[in-house]
């Protein structure tokens, strides 16, 4: 399935203004509800729902699978896809972060 097809299966995000990725009490990443970020917001929100707000190696691997065809471009161009890069970092460094959807 393509990224677009996967997105269509994930929960809607009309009620969200964004999502924070937290390391303890510190916001380390934010995905705002703005054009160009809505797909990532929808994907990260779905991860938050499926994995009880936890972003760890297991949930990050699911996120990488859902980003589908964009993963190879992210691997080839570090920095171009920061929301995928974060998932790689979580996997590679075995991080345990928290996902907080913002309403």
Short mmCIF file of N, CA, C and O in Angstrom, two decimals:
data_model
loop_
_atom_site.label_atom_id
_atom_site.label_comp_id
_atom_site.label_asym_id
_atom_site.label_seq_id
_atom_site.Cartn_x
_atom_site.Cartn_y
_atom_site.Cartn_z
N UNK A 1 0.83 -1.19 0.00
CA UNK A 1 0.00 0.00 0.00
C UNK A 1 0.87 1.26 0.00
O UNK A 1 1.94 1.27 0.60
N UNK A 2 0.37 2.27 -0.63
CA UNK A 2 1.09 3.54 -0.66
C UNK A 2 0.79 4.34 0.62
O UNK A 2 -0.16 4.05 1.35
N UNK A 3 1.61 5.36 0.85
CA UNK A 3 1.41 6.23 2.00
C UNK A 3 -0.01 6.80 1.98
O UNK A 3 -0.71 6.79 3.00
N UNK A 4 -0.45 7.28 0.84
CA UNK A 4 -1.79 7.87 0.72
C UNK A 4 -2.87 6.84 1.07
O UNK A 4 -3.83 7.16 1.78
N UNK A 5 -2.72 5.62 0.58
CA UNK A 5 -3.71 4.57 0.87
C UNK A 5 -3.71 4.22 2.36
O UNK A 5 -4.78 4.01 2.94
N UNK A 6 -2.54 4.17 2.96
CA UNK A 6 -2.44 3.88 4.40
C UNK A 6 -3.11 4.99 5.20
O UNK A 6 -3.88 4.72 6.14
N UNK A 7 -2.84 6.26 4.84
CA UNK A 7 -3.45 7.39 5.56
C UNK A 7 -4.97 7.29 5.60
O UNK A 7 -5.58 7.62 6.61
N UNK A 8 -5.55 6.84 4.51
CA UNK A 8 -7.01 6.75 4.43
C UNK A 8 -7.58 5.76 5.43
O UNK A 8 -8.76 5.84 5.78
N UNK A 9 -6.76 4.85 5.94
CA UNK A 9 -7.22 3.85 6.91
C UNK A 9 -7.02 4.32 8.36
O UNK A 9 -7.50 3.67 9.28
N UNK A 10 -6.33 5.44 8.56
CA UNK A 10 -6.00 5.91 9.90
C UNK A 10 -7.06 6.88 10.42
O UNK A 10 -7.77 7.50 9.63
N UNK A 11 -7.15 7.04 11.76
CA UNK A 11 -8.15 7.95 12.33
C UNK A 11 -7.97 9.38 11.81
O UNK A 11 -6.86 9.82 11.53
N UNK A 12 -9.08 10.10 11.72
CA UNK A 12 -9.06 11.48 11.25
C UNK A 12 -8.45 12.40 12.31
O UNK A 12 -8.36 12.04 13.49
N UNK A 13 -8.04 13.59 11.88
CA UNK A 13 -7.34 14.51 12.78
C UNK A 13 -7.95 15.91 12.79
O UNK A 13 -7.31 16.85 13.25
N UNK A 14 -9.18 16.06 12.30
CA UNK A 14 -9.79 17.39 12.23
C UNK A 14 -9.82 18.09 13.57
O UNK A 14 -9.80 19.32 13.65
N UNK A 15 -9.88 17.33 14.65
CA UNK A 15 -9.98 17.89 16.01
C UNK A 15 -8.63 18.32 16.58
O UNK A 15 -8.57 18.92 17.64
N UNK A 16 -7.53 18.03 15.88
CA UNK A 16 -6.20 18.32 16.42
C UNK A 16 -5.62 19.64 15.91
O UNK A 16 -5.85 20.03 14.78
N UNK A 17 -4.81 20.27 16.77
CA UNK A 17 -4.05 21.46 16.37
C UNK A 17 -2.58 21.10 16.16
O UNK A 17 -1.80 21.91 15.68
N UNK A 18 -2.22 19.88 16.53
CA UNK A 18 -0.86 19.42 16.37
C UNK A 18 -0.59 18.24 17.28
O UNK A 18 -1.51 17.65 17.86
N UNK A 19 0.69 17.89 17.41
CA UNK A 19 1.11 16.78 18.25
C UNK A 19 2.52 17.07 18.74
O UNK A 19 3.38 17.50 17.96
N UNK A 20 2.74 16.86 20.03
CA UNK A 20 4.08 17.01 20.60
C UNK A 20 4.68 15.65 20.88
O UNK A 20 4.00 14.73 21.32
N UNK A 21 5.99 15.55 20.63
CA UNK A 21 6.76 14.38 21.02
C UNK A 21 7.58 14.81 22.23
O UNK A 21 8.33 15.79 22.15
N UNK A 22 7.39 14.10 23.32
CA UNK A 22 7.98 14.48 24.60
C UNK A 22 9.05 13.48 25.03
O UNK A 22 8.88 12.28 24.89
N UNK A 23 10.12 14.04 25.60
CA UNK A 23 11.13 13.24 26.29
C UNK A 23 11.04 13.69 27.74
O UNK A 23 11.55 14.76 28.10
N UNK A 24 10.30 12.95 28.54
CA UNK A 24 10.00 13.39 29.89
C UNK A 24 9.08 14.59 29.82
O UNK A 24 8.01 14.53 29.23
N UNK A 25 9.51 15.72 30.38
CA UNK A 25 8.72 16.94 30.37
C UNK A 25 9.11 17.89 29.24
O UNK A 25 8.57 18.99 29.14
N UNK A 26 10.05 17.47 28.40
CA UNK A 26 10.59 18.34 27.36
C UNK A 26 10.00 18.00 25.98
O UNK A 26 10.02 16.83 25.57
N UNK A 27 9.50 19.02 25.29
CA UNK A 27 9.04 18.84 23.91
C UNK A 27 10.28 18.78 23.03
O UNK A 27 11.04 19.74 22.96
N UNK A 28 10.47 17.65 22.35
CA UNK A 28 11.63 17.52 21.48
C UNK A 28 11.26 17.62 20.00
O UNK A 28 12.13 17.76 19.15
N UNK A 29 9.96 17.55 19.71
CA UNK A 29 9.51 17.58 18.32
C UNK A 29 8.04 17.97 18.33
O UNK A 29 7.29 17.58 19.22
N UNK A 30 7.63 18.75 17.34
CA UNK A 30 6.24 19.15 17.21
C UNK A 30 5.82 18.99 15.76
O UNK A 30 6.57 19.34 14.85
N UNK A 31 4.62 18.46 15.56
CA UNK A 31 4.03 18.38 14.23
C UNK A 31 2.77 19.23 14.26
O UNK A 31 1.79 18.85 14.90
N UNK A 32 2.78 20.38 13.60
CA UNK A 32 1.60 21.26 13.60
C UNK A 32 0.56 20.79 12.58
O UNK A 32 0.88 20.10 11.62
N UNK A 33 -0.68 21.18 12.82
CA UNK A 33 -1.77 20.86 11.88
C UNK A 33 -1.80 21.93 10.80
O UNK A 33 -2.66 22.81 10.79
N UNK A 34 -0.83 21.87 9.89
CA UNK A 34 -0.75 22.82 8.79
C UNK A 34 -0.54 22.05 7.48
O UNK A 34 -0.05 20.91 7.50
N UNK A 35 -0.92 22.65 6.36
CA UNK A 35 -0.69 21.98 5.07
C UNK A 35 0.77 21.56 4.92
O UNK A 35 1.68 22.28 5.32
N UNK A 36 0.97 20.36 4.40
CA UNK A 36 2.30 19.82 4.23
C UNK A 36 2.73 18.94 5.39
O UNK A 36 3.69 18.19 5.27
N UNK A 37 2.02 19.03 6.51
CA UNK A 37 2.35 18.23 7.71
C UNK A 37 1.19 17.33 8.13
O UNK A 37 1.33 16.54 9.05
N UNK A 38 0.05 17.46 7.47
CA UNK A 38 -1.14 16.75 7.90
C UNK A 38 -1.02 15.23 7.79
O UNK A 38 -1.55 14.51 8.63
N UNK A 39 -0.31 14.75 6.78
CA UNK A 39 -0.11 13.31 6.67
C UNK A 39 0.71 12.77 7.83
O UNK A 39 0.36 11.75 8.43
N UNK A 40 1.79 13.47 8.15
CA UNK A 40 2.62 13.05 9.29
C UNK A 40 1.83 13.15 10.59
O UNK A 40 1.93 12.27 11.45
N UNK A 41 1.05 14.21 10.74
CA UNK A 41 0.24 14.37 11.95
C UNK A 41 -0.74 13.21 12.08
O UNK A 41 -0.89 12.63 13.16
N UNK A 42 -1.37 12.86 10.99
CA UNK A 42 -2.35 11.75 11.01
C UNK A 42 -1.66 10.44 11.37
O UNK A 42 -2.17 9.65 12.17
N UNK A 43 -0.48 10.21 10.81
CA UNK A 43 0.26 8.99 11.09
C UNK A 43 0.71 8.95 12.56
O UNK A 43 0.51 7.95 13.25
N UNK A 44 1.30 10.02 13.05
CA UNK A 44 1.76 10.05 14.44
C UNK A 44 0.58 9.96 15.41
O UNK A 44 0.68 9.32 16.46
N UNK A 45 -0.55 10.58 15.09
CA UNK A 45 -1.74 10.46 15.93
C UNK A 45 -2.20 9.00 15.99
O UNK A 45 -2.57 8.51 17.06
N UNK A 46 -2.16 8.32 14.85
CA UNK A 46 -2.54 6.90 14.83
C UNK A 46 -1.59 6.07 15.68
O UNK A 46 -2.01 5.14 16.38
N UNK A 47 -0.30 6.40 15.63
CA UNK A 47 0.66 5.70 16.49
C UNK A 47 0.32 5.95 17.96
O UNK A 47 0.38 5.02 18.78
N UNK A 48 -0.02 7.19 18.30
CA UNK A 48 -0.37 7.51 19.69
C UNK A 48 -1.57 6.68 20.15
O UNK A 48 -1.57 6.15 21.26
N UNK A 49 -2.56 6.55 19.28
CA UNK A 49 -3.75 5.77 19.63
C UNK A 49 -3.43 4.28 19.75
O UNK A 49 -3.82 3.62 20.70
N UNK A 50 -2.70 3.75 18.78
CA UNK A 50 -2.42 2.31 18.75
C UNK A 50 -1.48 1.87 19.86
O UNK A 50 -1.61 0.75 20.38
N UNK A 51 -0.54 2.74 20.23
CA UNK A 51 0.50 2.36 21.19
C UNK A 51 0.40 3.15 22.51
O UNK A 51 1.39 3.32 23.21
N UNK A 52 -0.82 3.59 22.85
CA UNK A 52 -1.07 4.26 24.13
C UNK A 52 -0.12 5.42 24.40
O UNK A 52 0.38 5.58 25.52
N UNK A 53 0.14 6.22 23.37
CA UNK A 53 0.97 7.40 23.54
C UNK A 53 2.46 7.15 23.63
O UNK A 53 3.23 8.07 23.85
N UNK A 54 2.88 5.91 23.40
CA UNK A 54 4.30 5.59 23.51
C UNK A 54 4.97 5.56 22.13
O UNK A 54 4.45 4.96 21.21
N UNK A 55 6.11 6.23 22.05
CA UNK A 55 6.93 6.15 20.85
C UNK A 55 8.23 5.47 21.26
O UNK A 55 9.08 6.05 21.93
N UNK A 56 8.32 4.19 20.91
CA UNK A 56 9.48 3.38 21.22
C UNK A 56 9.87 2.60 19.97
O UNK A 56 9.32 2.87 18.89
N UNK A 57 10.79 1.69 20.12
CA UNK A 57 11.26 0.95 18.93
C UNK A 57 10.11 0.28 18.19
O UNK A 57 10.02 0.35 16.97
N UNK A 58 9.20 -0.36 18.90
CA UNK A 58 8.09 -1.07 18.27
C UNK A 58 7.15 -0.13 17.52
O UNK A 58 6.83 -0.36 16.34
N UNK A 59 6.73 0.95 18.17
CA UNK A 59 5.81 1.88 17.50
C UNK A 59 6.50 2.63 16.37
O UNK A 59 5.89 2.91 15.33
N UNK A 60 7.79 2.95 16.55
CA UNK A 60 8.53 3.63 15.49
C UNK A 60 8.66 2.74 14.25
O UNK A 60 8.54 3.23 13.12
N UNK A 61 8.86 1.44 14.46
CA UNK A 61 8.93 0.52 13.32
C UNK A 61 7.61 0.50 12.57
O UNK A 61 7.58 0.46 11.34
N UNK A 62 6.49 0.55 13.31
CA UNK A 62 5.18 0.62 12.67
C UNK A 62 5.07 1.90 11.85
O UNK A 62 4.59 1.90 10.73
N UNK A 63 5.53 3.01 12.41
CA UNK A 63 5.50 4.29 11.70
C UNK A 63 6.31 4.26 10.42
O UNK A 63 5.86 4.77 9.39
N UNK A 64 7.48 3.65 10.47
CA UNK A 64 8.31 3.53 9.27
C UNK A 64 7.56 2.74 8.20
O UNK A 64 7.54 3.12 7.03
N UNK A 65 6.91 1.65 8.60
CA UNK A 65 6.13 0.86 7.63
C UNK A 65 5.02 1.72 7.02
O UNK A 65 4.79 1.67 5.80
N UNK A 66 4.34 2.51 7.83
CA UNK A 66 3.24 3.33 7.33
C UNK A 66 3.71 4.45 6.40
O UNK A 66 2.96 4.87 5.52
N UNK A 67 4.93 4.95 6.60
CA UNK A 67 5.43 6.01 5.70
C UNK A 67 5.75 5.45 4.31
O UNK A 67 5.99 6.22 3.38
N UNK A 68 5.74 4.15 4.16
CA UNK A 68 5.81 3.46 2.87
C UNK A 68 6.90 3.98 1.94
O UNK A 68 8.07 3.96 2.28
N UNK A 69 6.49 4.49 0.78
CA UNK A 69 7.45 4.87 -0.28
C UNK A 69 8.33 6.05 0.10
O UNK A 69 9.36 6.29 -0.54
N UNK A 70 7.98 6.78 1.15
CA UNK A 70 8.79 7.94 1.54
C UNK A 70 10.05 7.54 2.33
O UNK A 70 10.97 8.35 2.47
N UNK A 71 10.10 6.31 2.80
CA UNK A 71 11.21 5.86 3.65
C UNK A 71 12.53 5.84 2.89
O UNK A 71 13.55 6.30 3.42
N UNK A 72 12.53 5.35 1.68
CA UNK A 72 13.78 5.29 0.92
C UNK A 72 14.33 6.68 0.64
O UNK A 72 15.54 6.91 0.72
N UNK A 73 13.45 7.63 0.33
CA UNK A 73 13.89 9.01 0.11
C UNK A 73 14.46 9.60 1.41
O UNK A 73 15.46 10.32 1.38
N UNK A 74 13.84 9.28 2.53
CA UNK A 74 14.34 9.76 3.82
C UNK A 74 15.72 9.19 4.13
O UNK A 74 16.60 9.89 4.63
N UNK A 75 15.92 7.91 3.82
CA UNK A 75 17.23 7.28 4.04
C UNK A 75 18.30 7.93 3.15
O UNK A 75 19.43 8.16 3.59
N UNK A 76 17.92 8.23 1.92
CA UNK A 76 18.87 8.80 0.96
C UNK A 76 19.14 10.29 1.20
O UNK A 76 20.16 10.81 0.76
N UNK A 77 18.22 10.95 1.89
CA UNK A 77 18.31 12.40 2.08
C UNK A 77 18.04 12.78 3.54
O UNK A 77 16.99 13.35 3.85
N UNK A 78 18.97 12.48 4.45
CA UNK A 78 18.74 12.82 5.86
C UNK A 78 18.43 14.31 6.02
O UNK A 78 19.04 15.15 5.38
N UNK A 79 17.41 14.59 6.84
CA UNK A 79 17.00 15.96 7.07
C UNK A 79 15.82 16.40 6.20
O UNK A 79 15.13 17.36 6.53
N UNK A 80 15.58 15.71 5.09
CA UNK A 80 14.49 16.08 4.19
C UNK A 80 13.13 15.70 4.77
O UNK A 80 12.13 16.37 4.51
N UNK A 81 13.09 14.65 5.55
CA UNK A 81 11.85 14.14 6.14
C UNK A 81 12.03 14.01 7.66
O UNK A 81 12.24 12.92 8.18
N UNK A 82 11.96 15.13 8.39
CA UNK A 82 12.26 15.08 9.83
C UNK A 82 11.36 14.15 10.63
O UNK A 82 11.81 13.59 11.63
N UNK A 83 10.13 13.96 10.19
CA UNK A 83 9.23 13.08 10.94
C UNK A 83 9.60 11.61 10.77
O UNK A 83 9.39 10.81 11.68
N UNK A 84 10.17 11.27 9.64
CA UNK A 84 10.68 9.90 9.44
C UNK A 84 12.04 9.78 10.13
O UNK A 84 12.32 8.76 10.77
N UNK A 85 12.87 10.82 10.02
CA UNK A 85 14.17 10.80 10.69
C UNK A 85 14.02 10.54 12.19
O UNK A 85 14.82 9.82 12.79
N UNK A 86 12.99 11.13 12.80
CA UNK A 86 12.75 10.91 14.23
C UNK A 86 12.47 9.44 14.51
O UNK A 86 12.97 8.88 15.49
N UNK A 87 11.70 8.81 13.65
CA UNK A 87 11.42 7.37 13.84
C UNK A 87 12.71 6.56 13.75
O UNK A 87 12.92 5.64 14.54
N UNK A 88 13.57 6.89 12.78
CA UNK A 88 14.86 6.20 12.66
C UNK A 88 15.67 6.37 13.94
O UNK A 88 16.28 5.42 14.44
N UNK A 89 15.67 7.58 14.49
CA UNK A 89 16.43 7.88 15.71
C UNK A 89 15.91 7.05 16.88
O UNK A 89 16.69 6.50 17.66
N UNK A 90 14.59 6.98 17.01
CA UNK A 90 13.99 6.20 18.09
C UNK A 90 14.41 4.73 17.98
O UNK A 90 14.79 4.11 18.98
N UNK A 91 14.39 4.20 16.77
CA UNK A 91 14.78 2.80 16.55
C UNK A 91 16.27 2.61 16.84
O UNK A 91 16.66 1.71 17.59
N UNK A 92 17.11 3.46 16.25
CA UNK A 92 18.56 3.29 16.36
C UNK A 92 19.08 3.51 17.78
O UNK A 92 20.06 2.87 18.18
N UNK A 93 18.44 4.42 18.52
CA UNK A 93 18.91 4.74 19.87
C UNK A 93 18.05 4.11 20.96
O UNK A 93 18.26 4.35 22.14
N UNK A 94 17.06 3.29 20.55
CA UNK A 94 16.16 2.60 21.48
C UNK A 94 15.54 3.58 22.48
O UNK A 94 15.56 3.36 23.69
N UNK A 95 15.01 4.69 21.96
CA UNK A 95 14.43 5.73 22.80
C UNK A 95 13.01 5.35 23.24
O UNK A 95 12.34 4.56 22.59
N UNK A 96 12.58 5.93 24.34
CA UNK A 96 11.23 5.78 24.84
C UNK A 96 10.66 7.18 25.05
O UNK A 96 10.98 7.84 26.04
N UNK A 97 9.82 7.61 24.12
CA UNK A 97 9.26 8.96 24.13
C UNK A 97 7.74 8.87 24.28
O UNK A 97 7.16 7.77 24.25
N UNK A 98 7.11 10.02 24.43
CA UNK A 98 5.66 10.08 24.59
C UNK A 98 5.05 10.96 23.50
O UNK A 98 5.60 12.02 23.18
N UNK A 99 3.92 10.51 22.96
CA UNK A 99 3.20 11.26 21.94
C UNK A 99 1.98 11.91 22.58
O UNK A 99 1.16 11.22 23.19
N UNK A 100 1.87 13.23 22.43
CA UNK A 100 0.75 13.98 23.02
C UNK A 100 0.00 14.72 21.92
O UNK A 100 0.44 15.78 21.46
N UNK A 101 -1.14 14.17 21.45
CA UNK A 101 -1.96 14.91 20.49
C UNK A 101 -2.53 16.16 21.15
O UNK A 101 -2.93 16.13 22.32
N UNK A 102 -2.58 17.25 20.41
CA UNK A 102 -3.06 18.54 20.93
C UNK A 102 -4.40 18.87 20.30
O UNK A 102 -4.52 18.92 19.09
N UNK A 103 -5.39 19.13 21.14
CA UNK A 103 -6.73 19.47 20.66
C UNK A 103 -6.97 20.96 20.74
O UNK A 103 -6.38 21.65 21.52
#
